[in-house]
């Protein structure tokens, strides 16, 4: 797994990004981690800078990028 960064969110515990594979890692407070594929680094940066990490994930990543459990 990549280096995970803790974030301030009621839903998301931490996020990480692998620039070599363009994979976004998201760990939720309930314990599950998911890997989102084909995520550009600009979206990872926008997620980190978003006021609401959960809303950003719902609006710009879920349903757009394929994902799988870690």
Coordinates of C-alpha atoms in Angstrom, one line a residue:
X1 CA 0.0 0.0 0.0
X2 CA 1.1 3.6 -0.5
X3 CA 1.8 6.2 2.2
X4 CA -1.6 7.1 3.6
X5 CA -2.4 10.7 4.6
X6 CA -4.9 11.2 7.4
X7 CA -7.7 13.7 6.5
X8 CA -10.3 15.6 8.4
X9 CA -13.6 13.9 7.3
X10 CA -16.5 12.3 9.0
X11 CA -16.5 9.5 6.4
X12 CA -12.9 9.1 5.2
X13 CA -10.0 8.3 7.5
X14 CA -7.1 8.6 5.1
X15 CA -6.1 8.8 1.4
X16 CA -3.0 7.9 -0.6
X17 CA -1.9 8.0 -4.2
X18 CA 0.4 6.0 -6.4
X19 CA 1.5 8.3 -9.3
X20 CA 3.1 5.4 -11.2
X21 CA -0.2 3.5 -11.5
X22 CA -2.6 6.5 -11.1
X23 CA -4.4 4.7 -8.3
X24 CA -6.1 6.5 -5.4
X25 CA -6.4 4.6 -2.1
X26 CA -9.2 5.6 0.3
X27 CA -9.6 4.2 3.8
X28 CA -13.0 4.8 5.4
X29 CA -13.6 5.2 9.2
X30 CA -15.5 1.9 9.1
X31 CA -12.2 0.1 8.2
X32 CA -12.5 -0.7 4.5
X33 CA -9.9 0.5 1.9
X34 CA -10.8 0.9 -1.8
X35 CA -8.5 1.5 -4.7
X36 CA -9.8 3.8 -7.5
X37 CA -8.1 3.3 -10.9
X38 CA -7.1 5.8 -13.6
X39 CA -7.3 8.8 -11.2
X40 CA -5.2 11.8 -12.4
X41 CA -2.9 13.4 -9.8
X42 CA -4.9 16.6 -10.2
X43 CA -8.0 14.9 -8.8
X44 CA -5.9 13.6 -5.8
X45 CA -4.7 17.1 -5.1
X46 CA -8.2 18.5 -5.4
X47 CA -9.5 15.8 -3.0
X48 CA -6.8 16.8 -0.5
X49 CA -7.7 20.5 -0.8
X50 CA -11.5 20.0 -0.8
X51 CA -13.5 21.3 2.1
X52 CA -15.6 18.1 2.1
X53 CA -13.6 15.0 1.2
X54 CA -16.7 12.8 1.1
X55 CA -18.6 15.1 -1.2
X56 CA -15.6 15.4 -3.5
X57 CA -15.3 11.6 -3.6
X58 CA -19.0 11.2 -4.4
X59 CA -19.1 13.9 -7.1
X60 CA -15.8 13.4 -8.9
X61 CA -14.4 9.9 -8.3
X62 CA -17.2 7.4 -7.5
X63 CA -19.1 6.4 -10.6
X64 CA -16.3 7.9 -12.8
X65 CA -13.3 5.7 -11.9
X66 CA -13.4 1.9 -11.5
X67 CA -12.7 0.7 -8.0
X68 CA -11.9 -2.5 -6.1
X69 CA -11.4 -3.4 -2.5
X70 CA -7.9 -3.5 -1.2

